Amino acid sequence: MSFLNHLQNTNTMIIGASQGIGLGFVKNLLQDTRISKIYATYRQQQTAGELLALTDEYSDKLTCIEMDITNELQIIESVQNISTQINKLHLVINCVGFLHEGDLQPEKSLKQINSENLLYYFQVNSIGAVLLAKHLLPLFRHKEPSVFATISAKVGSIGDNQLGGWYGYRASKAALNMFMRTAAIEYARSCPQTLVVTLHPGTTDTRLSRPFQRNVPPEKLFSVERTVTQLLTVIEQLQAGDNGQFFSWDGTRLPW
Ligand SMILES: NC(=O)c1ccc[n+]([C@@H]2O[C@H](COP(=O)([O-])OP(=O)(O)OC[C@H]3O[C@@H](n4cnc5c(N)ncnc54)[C@H](OP(=O)(O)O)[C@@H]3O)[C@@H](O)[C@H]2O)c1
């Protein structure tokens, strides 16, 4: 029996839902009759057109909230906004992350190390998640099984690193894993019905991977729909002992 099996009337929150995997989760969950509410966050309207358009058709179920994960005040306001409508969350999936943005490209060698860029990787990919863990905790203090998942990346595995490069992205995902593992221990004390996990989606056809897809064999490049289905299967099959673990898209555990 899986952890979330018997859930009905589920309240969910998808963070980073403007495009890519996050938007894919929203579209999938909109069709799931067990889900009653979806709170979907986006950073800026320019890239969130498709998400915002969904609110016309699904106004009862979907609420969109503007939130930049590097801004703690916006996280606080978003959680306050949600708390005026519901008093518990059952499934939160944080899909925020970046590998390249404008001129900021992943480092190929030490020559390209730049402390400002490194700080930005950590702000977006690591610190935002632990701020979410801080402010969402009250909404997980209830007696129903729930999951707080964050999309990480296998390249953040220190044990698995054979290729090198991508210093900022790798290190920020390793830090993300440590933040969430540590939060999982605190959540186990404060809200023991919540599993905190990190998930590797596999290489997925989104803006993030697009410049790096050339050497990926077609069978290893997943569509967003496939990734979302696979990750939802992993989430639905989580067991009570899985708190604090780092899972790949096929449900196997990844080394730290
Ligand atoms: N695609 C892959 O192959 C792959 C592989 C391994 C891991 N991942 C991880 O999967 C997750 C989702 O990535 P994706 O592939 O769906 O990439 P994506 O299409 O580029 O989506 C990234 C999302 O993060 C949001 N975001 C970026 N910076 C933000 C900030 N400061 N505040 C709030 N939101 C912000 C983006 O919003 P905007 O629209 O405003 O930019 C967008 O919604 C990331 O954590 C990524 O590291 C992806």
Tab-separated table of C-alpha atoms and ligand atoms in Angstrom:
chain	number	residue	atom	x	y	z
A	1	MET	CA	0.000	0.000	0.000
A	2	SER	CA	1.543	3.276	-1.024
A	3	PHE	CA	1.753	6.303	1.201
A	4	LEU	CA	-0.675	8.543	-0.728
A	5	ASN	CA	-2.974	5.769	-1.931
A	6	HIS	CA	-6.150	6.682	-0.156
A	7	LEU	CA	-5.974	10.434	-0.728
A	8	GLN	CA	-9.065	12.313	-1.814
A	9	ASN	CA	-9.686	16.059	-1.809
A	10	THR	CA	-5.997	16.708	-2.160
A	11	ASN	CA	-4.580	20.230	-1.967
A	12	THR	CA	-1.466	20.706	-4.072
A	13	MET	CA	1.075	23.402	-4.786
A	14	ILE	CA	3.390	23.432	-7.803
A	15	ILE	CA	6.240	25.924	-7.564
A	16	GLY	CA	7.853	27.022	-10.836
A	17	ALA	CA	4.825	26.185	-12.959
A	18	SER	CA	5.264	28.697	-15.800
A	19	GLN	CA	6.837	26.179	-18.183
A	20	GLY	CA	8.673	22.881	-18.465
A	21	ILE	CA	8.150	20.142	-15.882
A	22	GLY	CA	6.209	22.379	-13.466
A	23	LEU	CA	3.626	23.298	-16.110
A	24	GLY	CA	3.442	19.589	-17.010
A	25	PHE	CA	2.523	18.742	-13.404
A	26	VAL	CA	-0.239	21.354	-13.403
A	27	LYS	CA	-1.740	20.015	-16.638
A	28	ASN	CA	-1.634	16.429	-15.352
A	29	LEU	CA	-3.111	17.246	-11.923
A	30	LEU	CA	-5.919	19.321	-13.467
A	31	GLN	CA	-7.207	16.042	-14.972
A	32	ASP	CA	-6.882	14.101	-11.671
A	33	THR	CA	-10.240	13.978	-9.871
A	34	ARG	CA	-8.561	13.289	-6.495
A	35	ILE	CA	-7.080	16.794	-6.588
A	36	SER	CA	-9.325	19.605	-5.365
A	37	LYS	CA	-6.942	22.574	-5.401
A	38	ILE	CA	-3.776	23.457	-7.286
A	39	TYR	CA	-1.785	26.521	-6.281
A	40	ALA	CA	0.691	27.162	-9.102
A	41	THR	CA	3.440	29.748	-8.830
A	42	TYR	CA	5.226	31.608	-11.602
A	43	ARG	CA	8.043	34.170	-11.518
A	44	GLN	CA	7.000	36.499	-14.349
A	45	GLN	CA	4.022	36.892	-16.642
A	46	GLN	CA	6.159	36.914	-19.843
A	47	THR	CA	6.838	33.163	-19.643
A	48	ALA	CA	3.630	32.133	-17.858
A	49	GLY	CA	1.079	32.739	-20.642
A	50	GLU	CA	0.098	29.082	-21.050
A	51	LEU	CA	-0.301	28.563	-17.289
A	52	LEU	CA	-2.327	31.755	-16.800
A	53	ALA	CA	-4.610	30.824	-19.702
A	54	LEU	CA	-5.547	27.598	-17.882
A	55	THR	CA	-7.217	29.598	-15.106
A	56	ASP	CA	-10.031	30.582	-17.526
A	57	GLU	CA	-11.091	26.959	-17.902
A	58	TYR	CA	-10.250	25.718	-14.389
A	59	SER	CA	-11.014	28.716	-12.183
A	60	ASP	CA	-12.425	26.522	-9.343
A	61	LYS	CA	-9.398	24.295	-9.150
A	62	LEU	CA	-6.386	26.356	-10.239
A	63	THR	CA	-5.010	29.478	-8.558
A	64	CYS	CA	-1.902	31.139	-9.968
A	65	ILE	CA	0.398	33.147	-7.710
A	66	GLU	CA	3.356	35.311	-8.719
A	67	MET	CA	6.426	34.350	-6.705
A	68	ASP	CA	10.172	34.660	-7.241
A	69	ILE	CA	11.843	31.998	-5.141
A	70	THR	CA	14.838	34.261	-4.432
A	71	ASN	CA	12.542	36.719	-2.609
A	72	GLU	CA	11.605	35.507	0.897
A	73	LEU	CA	8.937	38.187	1.285
A	74	GLN	CA	7.151	36.911	-1.820
A	75	ILE	CA	7.293	33.358	-0.424
A	76	ILE	CA	5.767	34.585	2.861
A	77	GLU	CA	3.002	36.495	1.022
A	78	SER	CA	2.223	33.507	-1.201
A	79	VAL	CA	1.898	31.168	1.785
A	80	GLN	CA	-0.305	33.738	3.564
A	81	ASN	CA	-2.480	33.992	0.472
A	82	ILE	CA	-2.895	30.189	0.318
A	83	SER	CA	-3.548	29.992	4.085
A	84	THR	CA	-6.573	32.279	3.744
A	85	GLN	CA	-8.164	29.606	1.527
A	86	ILE	CA	-6.994	26.242	2.910
A	87	ASN	CA	-5.376	25.056	6.131
A	88	LYS	CA	-3.529	22.008	4.810
A	89	LEU	CA	-1.397	20.982	1.863
A	90	HIS	CA	-0.955	17.328	0.813
A	91	LEU	CA	1.367	17.524	-2.172
A	92	VAL	CA	3.931	20.218	-2.917
A	93	ILE	CA	6.320	19.864	-5.853
A	94	ASN	CA	9.029	22.472	-6.208
A	95	CYS	CA	10.111	22.515	-9.861
A	96	VAL	CA	12.190	25.699	-9.801
A	97	GLY	CA	15.696	25.424	-11.121
A	98	PHE	CA	18.064	26.879	-13.685
A	99	LEU	CA	21.163	25.779	-15.575
A	100	HIS	CA	21.583	28.716	-17.954
A	101	GLU	CA	20.002	32.171	-18.088
A	102	GLY	CA	20.989	34.834	-20.623
A	103	ASP	CA	24.790	35.207	-20.573
A	104	LEU	CA	25.097	32.916	-17.557
A	105	GLN	CA	26.139	29.548	-18.971
A	106	PRO	CA	27.323	26.482	-17.008
A	107	GLU	CA	31.096	26.469	-16.425
A	108	LYS	CA	33.182	24.086	-18.530
A	109	SER	CA	36.375	24.708	-16.531
A	110	LEU	CA	37.744	26.479	-13.453
A	111	LYS	CA	38.689	29.459	-15.657
A	112	GLN	CA	34.993	30.301	-15.902
A	113	ILE	CA	34.325	30.297	-12.157
A	114	ASN	CA	32.669	33.568	-11.118
A	115	SER	CA	31.496	34.112	-7.563
A	116	GLU	CA	28.414	36.187	-8.495
A	117	ASN	CA	27.218	33.457	-10.848
A	118	LEU	CA	27.846	30.796	-8.204
A	119	LEU	CA	25.819	32.785	-5.673
A	120	TYR	CA	22.934	33.045	-8.137
A	121	TYR	CA	22.968	29.269	-8.729
A	122	PHE	CA	22.726	28.731	-4.966
A	123	GLN	CA	20.023	31.375	-4.527
A	124	VAL	CA	17.720	29.839	-7.137
A	125	ASN	CA	18.553	26.126	-6.967
A	126	SER	CA	19.247	25.616	-3.260
A	127	ILE	CA	18.236	28.447	-0.914
A	128	GLY	CA	14.771	28.934	-2.412
A	129	ALA	CA	13.846	25.356	-1.548
A	130	VAL	CA	14.850	25.616	2.089
A	131	LEU	CA	12.959	28.917	2.395
A	132	LEU	CA	9.911	27.072	1.077
A	133	ALA	CA	10.484	24.324	3.663
A	134	LYS	CA	10.589	27.030	6.357
A	135	HIS	CA	7.371	28.791	5.365
A	136	LEU	CA	5.285	25.810	4.198
A	137	LEU	CA	5.781	23.768	7.363
A	138	PRO	CA	2.605	25.072	9.102
A	139	LEU	CA	0.497	23.862	6.154
A	140	PHE	CA	1.911	20.337	6.582
A	141	ARG	CA	1.053	20.204	10.326
A	142	HIS	CA	-1.927	17.890	9.961
A	143	LYS	CA	-2.635	14.203	10.273
A	144	GLU	CA	-3.087	13.238	6.614
A	145	PRO	CA	-0.259	11.652	4.570
A	146	SER	CA	1.520	14.273	2.492
A	147	VAL	CA	4.579	14.766	0.310
A	148	PHE	CA	6.926	17.713	-0.155
A	149	ALA	CA	9.012	16.896	-3.245
A	150	THR	CA	11.731	19.002	-4.855
A	151	ILE	CA	13.099	18.404	-8.329
A	152	SER	CA	16.844	18.017	-8.014
A	153	ALA	CA	19.254	16.501	-10.579
A	154	LYS	CA	21.498	13.463	-10.733
A	155	VAL	CA	24.417	15.741	-11.573
A	156	GLY	CA	24.084	17.002	-7.993
A	157	SER	CA	25.146	13.565	-6.767
A	158	ILE	CA	28.710	13.835	-5.435
A	159	GLY	CA	29.201	10.056	-5.550
A	160	ASP	CA	28.024	9.835	-9.164
A	161	ASN	CA	30.155	12.702	-10.528
A	162	GLN	CA	32.476	11.208	-13.177
A	163	LEU	CA	32.373	13.946	-15.823
A	164	GLY	CA	33.124	17.207	-13.998
A	165	GLY	CA	32.129	20.652	-15.303
A	166	TRP	CA	28.930	22.582	-14.447
A	167	TYR	CA	30.401	23.634	-11.068
A	168	GLY	CA	27.601	25.983	-10.028
A	169	TYR	CA	24.710	23.767	-11.115
A	170	ARG	CA	26.213	20.602	-9.609
A	171	ALA	CA	27.167	22.235	-6.310
A	172	SER	CA	23.820	24.025	-5.961
A	173	LYS	CA	21.917	20.760	-6.520
A	174	ALA	CA	24.205	18.966	-3.996
A	175	ALA	CA	23.405	21.760	-1.517
A	176	LEU	CA	19.704	21.422	-2.354
A	177	ASN	CA	19.892	17.708	-1.526
A	178	MET	CA	21.519	18.451	1.827
A	179	PHE	CA	18.978	21.181	2.648
A	180	MET	CA	16.059	18.880	1.914
A	181	ARG	CA	17.599	15.902	3.721
A	182	THR	CA	18.066	18.144	6.770
A	183	ALA	CA	14.543	19.572	6.450
A	184	ALA	CA	13.232	15.996	6.228
A	185	ILE	CA	14.658	15.269	9.680
A	186	GLU	CA	13.014	18.364	11.160
A	187	TYR	CA	9.714	17.660	9.369
A	188	ALA	CA	9.757	14.122	10.825
A	189	ARG	CA	9.582	15.728	14.263
A	190	SER	CA	7.132	18.566	13.489
A	191	CYS	CA	4.825	16.958	10.908
A	192	PRO	CA	5.565	13.206	10.862
A	193	GLN	CA	2.936	12.493	8.195
A	194	THR	CA	4.936	14.422	5.590
A	195	LEU	CA	7.609	12.800	3.424
A	196	VAL	CA	10.289	15.194	2.171
A	197	VAL	CA	12.047	13.858	-0.930
A	198	THR	CA	14.234	15.016	-3.815
A	199	LEU	CA	13.638	13.654	-7.331
A	200	HIS	CA	15.759	13.378	-10.479
A	201	PRO	CA	13.484	13.753	-13.536
A	202	GLY	CA	15.837	12.316	-16.166
A	203	THR	CA	16.816	14.426	-19.171
A	204	THR	CA	13.587	16.105	-20.213
A	205	ASP	CA	12.843	18.186	-23.282
A	206	THR	CA	12.504	21.665	-21.743
A	207	ARG	CA	14.175	25.062	-22.103
A	208	LEU	CA	16.741	23.975	-19.496
A	209	SER	CA	18.110	20.981	-21.431
A	210	ARG	CA	17.566	22.272	-24.979
A	211	PRO	CA	21.141	23.550	-25.632
A	212	PHE	CA	22.598	20.263	-24.319
A	213	GLN	CA	20.415	17.669	-26.042
A	214	ARG	CA	22.681	16.937	-29.016
A	215	ASN	CA	24.462	13.968	-27.437
A	216	VAL	CA	21.408	12.542	-25.681
A	217	PRO	CA	20.075	9.379	-27.383
A	218	PRO	CA	16.384	9.841	-28.279
A	219	GLU	CA	15.243	7.083	-25.887
A	220	LYS	CA	16.920	8.941	-23.006
A	221	LEU	CA	15.281	12.297	-23.770
A	222	PHE	CA	11.863	12.285	-22.109
A	223	SER	CA	8.894	14.409	-23.075
A	224	VAL	CA	7.521	16.568	-20.240
A	225	GLU	CA	4.374	14.392	-20.165
A	226	ARG	CA	6.440	11.221	-19.725
A	227	THR	CA	8.602	12.742	-16.978
A	228	VAL	CA	5.550	13.978	-15.083
A	229	THR	CA	3.840	10.573	-15.266
A	230	GLN	CA	7.016	8.833	-14.106
A	231	LEU	CA	7.606	11.224	-11.209
A	232	LEU	CA	3.954	11.025	-10.089
A	233	THR	CA	4.325	7.224	-10.041
A	234	VAL	CA	7.425	7.556	-7.843
A	235	ILE	CA	5.517	9.929	-5.524
A	236	GLU	CA	2.445	7.681	-5.330
A	237	GLN	CA	4.606	4.675	-4.483
A	238	LEU	CA	6.519	6.357	-1.657
A	239	GLN	CA	6.530	4.381	1.573
A	240	ALA	CA	6.573	5.692	5.133
A	241	GLY	CA	10.323	4.941	5.429
A	242	ASP	CA	11.261	7.020	2.371
A	243	ASN	CA	11.508	10.378	4.143
A	244	GLY	CA	14.678	12.281	3.220
A	245	GLN	CA	15.588	10.122	0.213
A	246	PHE	CA	16.808	11.097	-3.279
A	247	PHE	CA	15.008	9.158	-6.039
A	248	SER	CA	15.524	8.828	-9.756
A	249	TRP	CA	12.608	8.895	-12.258
A	250	ASP	CA	12.376	5.076	-12.189
A	251	GLY	CA	12.038	4.910	-8.402
A	252	THR	CA	15.627	3.787	-7.730
A	253	ARG	CA	17.587	5.565	-5.014
A	254	LEU	CA	20.485	7.760	-6.085
A	255	PRO	CA	23.780	8.069	-4.212
A	256	TRP	CA	24.414	11.358	-2.442
B	1	LIG	N1	15.065	19.288	-18.092
B	1	LIG	C1	15.987	18.450	-17.651
B	1	LIG	O1	16.583	17.676	-18.426
B	1	LIG	C2	16.301	18.366	-16.174
B	1	LIG	C3	17.227	17.391	-15.749
B	1	LIG	C4	17.525	17.310	-14.399
B	1	LIG	C5	16.921	18.176	-13.508
B	1	LIG	N2	16.044	19.131	-13.944
B	1	LIG	C6	15.435	20.007	-12.954
B	1	LIG	O2	14.030	20.028	-13.159
B	1	LIG	C7	13.495	21.258	-12.651
B	1	LIG	C8	12.561	21.861	-13.696
B	1	LIG	O3	13.337	22.255	-14.816
B	1	LIG	P1	12.762	22.295	-16.309
B	1	LIG	O4	13.530	21.319	-17.083
B	1	LIG	O5	11.286	22.248	-16.266
B	1	LIG	O6	13.302	23.749	-16.753
B	1	LIG	P2	12.539	25.051	-17.302
B	1	LIG	O7	11.589	24.683	-18.367
B	1	LIG	O8	13.626	26.010	-17.596
B	1	LIG	O9	11.670	25.532	-16.031
B	1	LIG	C9	12.303	26.075	-14.889
B	1	LIG	C10	11.266	26.748	-14.032
B	1	LIG	O10	11.932	27.388	-12.929
B	1	LIG	C11	11.428	28.735	-12.845
B	1	LIG	N3	12.378	29.635	-12.197
B	1	LIG	C12	13.657	29.887	-12.536
B	1	LIG	N4	14.178	30.798	-11.687
B	1	LIG	C13	13.193	31.124	-10.815
B	1	LIG	C14	13.102	31.998	-9.696
B	1	LIG	N5	14.134	32.765	-9.309
B	1	LIG	N6	11.924	32.052	-9.006
B	1	LIG	C15	10.864	31.304	-9.383
B	1	LIG	N7	10.886	30.477	-10.442
B	1	LIG	C16	12.041	30.403	-11.137
B	1	LIG	C17	11.195	29.126	-14.284
B	1	LIG	O11	10.392	30.281	-14.363
B	1	LIG	P3	10.523	31.348	-15.597
B	1	LIG	O12	9.577	30.860	-16.645
B	1	LIG	O13	10.120	32.617	-14.972
B	1	LIG	O14	11.952	31.343	-16.054
B	1	LIG	C18	10.506	27.852	-14.777
B	1	LIG	O15	9.155	27.822	-14.368
B	1	LIG	C19	14.705	22.130	-12.296
B	1	LIG	O16	14.958	22.047	-10.930
B	1	LIG	C20	15.840	21.473	-13.057
B	1	LIG	O17	17.096	21.709	-12.452
B	1	LIG	C21	15.704	19.232	-15.272
